[in-house]
Each structure stands twice: as C-alpha cells, then as structure tokens.
Coordinates of C-alpha atoms and ligand atoms in Angstrom, one line a residue:
X1 CA 34.6 -25.5 1.1
X2 CA 35.4 -24.0 3.7
X3 CA 38.5 -21.2 3.9
X4 CA 40.9 -22.0 7.1
X5 CA 43.9 -20.4 8.3
X6 CA 46.3 -22.6 9.6
X7 CA 47.5 -21.7 12.5
X8 CA 51.2 -20.7 11.3
X9 CA 49.5 -18.5 9.1
X10 CA 48.0 -16.9 12.2
X11 CA 51.3 -16.7 13.2
X12 CA 52.6 -15.1 10.6
X13 CA 49.8 -12.7 10.2
X14 CA 50.3 -11.5 13.7
X15 CA 54.0 -11.3 13.1
X16 CA 54.0 -9.1 10.1
X17 CA 50.9 -6.9 11.6
X18 CA 53.0 -6.5 14.6
X19 CA 55.9 -5.5 12.4
X20 CA 54.0 -2.5 9.6
X21 CA 52.2 -1.3 13.1
X22 CA 55.9 -0.9 15.0
X23 CA 57.3 0.4 12.2
X24 CA 56.3 3.8 11.0
X25 CA 57.3 7.3 10.3
X26 CA 57.8 9.4 13.1
X27 CA 55.2 11.8 14.3
X28 CA 57.3 15.1 14.4
X29 CA 58.4 14.2 10.5
X30 CA 54.9 13.7 9.3
X31 CA 53.7 16.6 11.7
X32 CA 55.7 19.1 9.5
X33 CA 53.2 17.9 6.6
X34 CA 51.3 20.3 8.5
X35 CA 53.0 22.9 9.5
X36 CA 55.4 24.3 6.9
X37 CA 54.2 26.7 4.8
X38 CA 53.8 25.9 1.0
X39 CA 55.9 26.4 -2.1
X40 CA 57.0 24.2 -4.2
X41 CA 60.6 23.9 -3.3
X42 CA 58.8 23.8 0.1
X43 CA 56.5 21.0 -0.7
X44 CA 59.2 19.2 -2.4
X45 CA 61.7 19.3 0.8
X46 CA 58.9 17.6 2.8
X47 CA 58.1 15.4 0.7
X48 CA 62.2 14.5 0.3
X49 CA 62.7 13.9 4.0
X50 CA 59.3 11.8 4.7
X51 CA 60.3 9.3 1.9
X52 CA 64.1 8.8 3.1
X53 CA 61.7 8.2 6.7
X54 CA 59.9 6.2 4.9
X55 CA 62.8 4.0 3.5
X56 CA 64.5 3.9 6.6
X57 CA 61.1 2.5 8.3
X58 CA 60.6 -0.1 5.0
X59 CA 64.3 -1.9 5.6
X60 CA 63.2 -2.2 9.7
X61 CA 59.8 -3.3 8.8
X62 CA 61.3 -5.9 5.7
X63 CA 63.9 -7.4 8.5
X64 CA 60.9 -8.2 10.7
X65 CA 58.9 -11.0 7.5
X66 CA 59.5 -14.1 8.8
X67 CA 62.4 -15.6 5.9
X68 CA 63.8 -12.4 4.5
X69 CA 66.9 -13.1 7.0
X70 CA 66.9 -15.9 5.6
X71 CA 67.8 -15.0 1.9
X72 CA 71.5 -14.2 0.5
X73 CA 72.2 -10.9 1.8
X74 CA 72.5 -9.0 -1.8
X75 CA 69.1 -10.1 -2.8
X76 CA 67.7 -8.5 0.8
X77 CA 69.0 -5.2 -1.5
X78 CA 67.7 -6.0 -4.6
X79 CA 64.2 -6.7 -3.1
X80 CA 64.6 -3.6 -1.0
X81 CA 65.7 -0.8 -3.8
X82 CA 63.4 -2.8 -6.5
X83 CA 60.0 -2.6 -4.4
X84 CA 60.5 1.0 -2.1
X85 CA 59.0 2.7 -4.8
X86 CA 56.0 0.5 -5.0
X87 CA 55.7 0.1 -1.3
X88 CA 55.7 4.3 -0.9
X89 CA 52.8 4.3 -3.3
X90 CA 51.1 1.7 -1.0
X91 CA 52.1 3.8 2.1
X92 CA 50.8 7.1 0.9
X93 CA 47.8 6.3 -0.5
X94 CA 46.6 4.7 2.8
X95 CA 47.2 8.3 4.0
X96 CA 45.1 9.8 0.9
X97 CA 42.3 7.2 1.2
X98 CA 42.2 8.6 4.5
X99 CA 43.0 5.6 6.4
X100 CA 45.4 7.2 8.4
X101 CA 43.3 9.3 11.0
X102 CA 46.2 11.6 10.9
X103 CA 44.4 14.2 8.8
X104 CA 47.3 14.7 6.5
X105 CA 44.9 13.7 3.7
X106 CA 44.1 17.0 1.8
X107 CA 47.5 18.6 2.8
X108 CA 49.5 15.7 1.1
X109 CA 47.6 15.5 -1.9
X110 CA 48.6 19.4 -2.3
X111 CA 51.5 19.2 -1.4
X112 CA 52.3 16.6 -4.0
X113 CA 50.4 18.4 -6.6
X114 CA 52.7 21.5 -6.3
X115 CA 56.1 20.0 -5.2
X116 CA 57.0 20.8 -9.1
X117 CA 56.6 16.9 -10.7
X118 CA 55.3 17.5 -14.2
X119 CA 51.7 17.0 -14.4
X120 CA 51.6 13.6 -17.1
X121 CA 52.3 11.7 -13.7
X122 CA 49.2 13.3 -12.1
X123 CA 46.4 11.8 -13.7
X124 CA 47.8 7.9 -13.3
X125 CA 49.0 8.8 -9.2
X126 CA 45.8 10.0 -8.1
X127 CA 43.8 6.9 -10.3
X128 CA 46.1 4.6 -8.3
X129 CA 45.3 6.2 -5.2
X130 CA 41.6 6.5 -6.2
X131 CA 42.1 3.0 -6.9
X132 CA 43.1 1.9 -3.9
X133 CA 40.8 4.0 -1.9
X134 CA 37.9 2.1 -2.9
X135 CA 39.6 -1.3 -1.0
X136 CA 38.7 -0.5 1.9
X137 CA 41.4 -3.1 2.9
X138 CA 42.1 -3.9 6.4
X139 CA 45.8 -3.6 8.5
X140 CA 46.5 -7.2 7.7
X141 CA 45.8 -6.6 3.9
X142 CA 48.0 -3.6 4.2
X143 CA 50.7 -5.3 5.7
X144 CA 50.2 -8.1 3.9
X145 CA 50.3 -7.0 0.5
X146 CA 53.3 -4.7 1.2
X147 CA 55.4 -7.7 2.5
X148 CA 54.0 -9.4 -1.3
X149 CA 55.2 -6.4 -3.3
X150 CA 58.4 -6.8 -1.1
X151 CA 58.8 -10.5 -2.3
X152 CA 58.9 -9.3 -5.9
X153 CA 60.6 -12.7 -7.6
X154 CA 61.6 -10.6 -10.8
X155 CA 63.5 -7.6 -9.8
X156 CA 67.0 -6.7 -11.0
X157 CA 69.8 -8.6 -9.6
X158 CA 67.8 -11.0 -7.8
X159 CA 70.0 -14.4 -8.0
X160 CA 67.6 -17.0 -5.6
X161 CA 64.5 -16.8 -7.9
X162 CA 63.0 -19.7 -6.5
X163 CA 64.0 -18.6 -2.4
X164 CA 61.7 -15.1 -2.8
X165 CA 59.1 -16.7 -5.2
X166 CA 58.8 -19.7 -2.0
X167 CA 58.4 -16.5 1.0
X168 CA 55.8 -14.5 -1.9
X169 CA 53.8 -17.7 -2.2
X170 CA 53.6 -18.1 1.2
X171 CA 52.1 -14.7 1.2
X172 CA 50.2 -14.9 -1.2
X173 CA 48.2 -18.1 0.4
X174 CA 47.5 -16.2 3.6
X175 CA 46.2 -12.8 2.0
X176 CA 44.1 -15.3 -0.4
X177 CA 42.2 -16.8 2.7
X178 CA 42.5 -12.8 4.4
X179 CA 40.6 -11.9 1.5
X180 CA 38.4 -14.5 1.2
X181 CA 36.9 -13.8 5.4
X182 CA 37.0 -10.1 5.8
X183 CA 35.7 -9.8 2.3
X184 CA 32.4 -12.4 2.2
X185 CA 30.8 -10.5 0.0
X186 CA 33.2 -9.6 -2.4
X187 CA 34.7 -13.4 -4.1
X188 CA 36.7 -10.9 -6.5
X189 CA 38.4 -9.0 -3.9
X190 CA 41.7 -11.1 -3.6
X191 CA 41.4 -10.4 -7.9
X192 CA 41.1 -7.0 -7.1
X193 CA 44.0 -7.0 -5.4
X194 CA 46.5 -8.2 -7.8
X195 CA 45.4 -5.6 -10.5
X196 CA 47.6 -3.7 -8.2
X197 CA 50.6 -4.7 -10.1
X198 CA 49.9 -1.5 -11.6
X199 CA 51.6 -0.1 -9.1
X200 CA 54.6 -1.1 -12.0
X201 CA 53.7 1.1 -14.1
X202 CA 53.3 4.0 -11.9
X203 CA 57.2 2.6 -10.5
X204 CA 57.9 3.3 -14.3
X205 CA 56.2 6.7 -14.5
X206 CA 58.6 7.6 -10.9
X207 CA 61.6 6.8 -13.1
X208 CA 60.6 9.7 -15.4
X209 CA 59.7 11.3 -12.2
X210 CA 62.6 11.5 -10.8
X211 CA 64.2 12.4 -14.4
X212 CA 62.1 15.4 -14.5
X213 CA 63.6 17.0 -10.9
X214 CA 66.6 16.0 -11.4
X215 CA 66.9 18.0 -14.7
X216 CA 64.5 20.9 -12.5
X217 CA 68.1 20.6 -10.3
X218 CA 65.9 19.0 -7.4
X219 CA 68.5 17.6 -4.6
X220 CA 67.4 13.7 -3.0
X221 CA 69.3 12.7 -0.3
X222 CA 71.8 10.3 -0.1
X223 CA 69.5 6.9 0.7
X224 CA 67.4 7.8 -1.8
X225 CA 70.1 8.5 -4.2
X226 CA 71.5 5.0 -3.5
X227 CA 68.2 3.3 -3.4
X228 CA 66.6 5.1 -6.7
X229 CA 70.1 4.7 -8.6
X230 CA 70.1 8.6 -9.4
X231 CA 73.1 10.7 -9.1
Ligands
82X1 C1 62.1 12.1 -3.1 C2 59.6 12.7 -3.0 C3 59.8 13.8 -3.6 C4 59.1 11.6 -3.6 O1 59.4 11.5 -4.6 N1 58.6 10.3 -5.3 C5 57.8 10.1 -4.2 C6 56.7 9.5 -4.1 C7 55.5 9.9 -4.6 CL1 55.8 12.2 -4.8 C8 54.3 9.8 -4.3 C9 54.3 8.1 -4.2 C10 55.4 7.3 -3.7 C11 56.8 8.1 -4.4 CL2 58.1 6.9 -3.5 C12 57.9 11.2 -3.1 C13 57.1 11.7 -1.5 O2 57.2 10.1 -1.6 C14 56.6 9.8 -0.9 C15 56.8 8.2 0.1 C16 56.1 8.2 1.2 C17 55.0 9.1 1.7 C18 54.4 9.0 3.4 C19 53.8 9.4 3.5 C20 53.1 9.8 4.7 C21 52.8 11.2 5.3 C22 51.6 11.2 6.1 C23 51.7 10.3 7.1 C24 51.9 8.9 7.3 C25 52.3 7.7 7.8 O3 53.3 6.9 7.5 O4 52.0 7.9 9.5 C26 53.3 8.9 5.8 S1 53.9 11.0 2.4 C27 55.0 10.0 1.4 C28 55.7 10.3 0.3

C-alpha cells in the first residue's frame, strides 16, 4: 500500500532537522582538529575538547525534540547520560564516513587511532564506522536516528518507561516511512538502520576504553566526568 507521511509527521521531521542543523560544534573547536600537531597527548586533549563540545550540542539538540521537555526531569537526565556515547558514535561516524564537507575525515581517524586507546577497541569501532558509511543516510535519517537513540526507554534509572517508549515509537514510525520513501530500491534499509543496535556493544567497549584511559592517568572535563560517571 502507498506509504504516506502525515502533516504532523512532516512537521516533526522539520522540527528535528532544524534542531539538528542548528546545534553544531563551533568551527573554532573542530578547526583545531586540522591544525594542532600530532601526539598521543595532543590527540587525546583535542578529542576530549570536541567530545565536551559535542555533549553541550547534544543537550541543546535534545531540548528541541518535541515532547522531550514534557518528560520527567530526572528521566531527561537519565536519557542524556544513557545515550551520549551512542549519539557521539553516530556524530563522529558522519564525519568519518565523509558525510561532512569539513575535510576532517582523515585527520579525525588519525587522531582517534593515536589517542592512547587500546588496540582491541579499534576494530569494532572502525567496523561500525564502515557500516555507517555504507548506509548513505540522509540528513533527516541521521537526525531521526540520533533522536531515537536518545529516546531509548531502557536506559538506567529511567522511571516513566512508557512515556519515553511512546515518544520513541512516534519517531520510529516516521523513520520507517522515510526509509521506504527515500530508499525505495532497498526495502531492507530500515532493518539495516535497526542493526545499529551494535551501538550498544560499542557503548560497552567505551566504558572499558574510559577505564584504560583513566588508568593511564588521562584527565576528562567535568562535563564528561558527570555524563560518563567517571572519577
Ligand atoms: C573524551 C574523548 C577522548 C573521547 O572518549 N571517547 C570518545 C569517542 C570516540 Cl574516540 C569515538 C566515538 C565516540 C566517543 Cl564518545 C571520545 C571522542 O569523542 C568524540 C565525540 C564526538 C565527536 C565529534 C567530532 C567532530 C569532528 C569534526 C567535525 C564535527 C562536526 O560535527 O562538524 C564533529 S570528533 C568527536 C569525538
């Protein structure tokens, strides 16, 4: 049967896309990735700076997700803490899969590979980046996928599970229709997007990455310590 996007769903896509485009890491932060010299310390510091800026951007973006601010306040925090790593994998994946004209791709890959991270995380991380690159997501799909990741009901300490689930379901319905309309040649496309739940295993790896950095006495910013419960 014909897939129709309703007026409300179109308004939802417009609001989420506008928020996604409006909240970006400032140029002066991302420009440093291109300029500063290379060393494990410098790379780690730059990645920490960009990640911190990305969290600030993520908080602003999340506040513009229709319905998010009407959730219980503690649940809003729990959703942000629970999804930050996954949202940042998605964002850095856009950069690494040459989706961004900014020319950061090679530089970012180099700095991530040489940031003092244990080798064992490189393979799963760059496999994920490769699978994202092969999806050729549109801007709307990226924005909606980030929104759906943030609105995952089963994060630690979320109390009103149903309220979050209802919001996420609304967004999933829109994304499902978008995928059919924007990738008619690939009926499995939405299912492939769903397989990004491998994001969760990356989240698990990331917790170990943080520990390995910490044991090597790497410092994080107060915001990252708060959102990742480190220190
Ligand atoms: C604290 C730090 C050492 C760290 O710990 N774990 C991770 C991580 C790593 Cl490695 C990989 C995945 C996820 C995480 Cl969370 C990080 C670095 O995380 C980030 C987070 C966001 C972004 C956005 C970027 C970016 C570049 C150019 C342009 C743009 C743009 O949006 O224009 C964005 S780079 C970048 C690096």
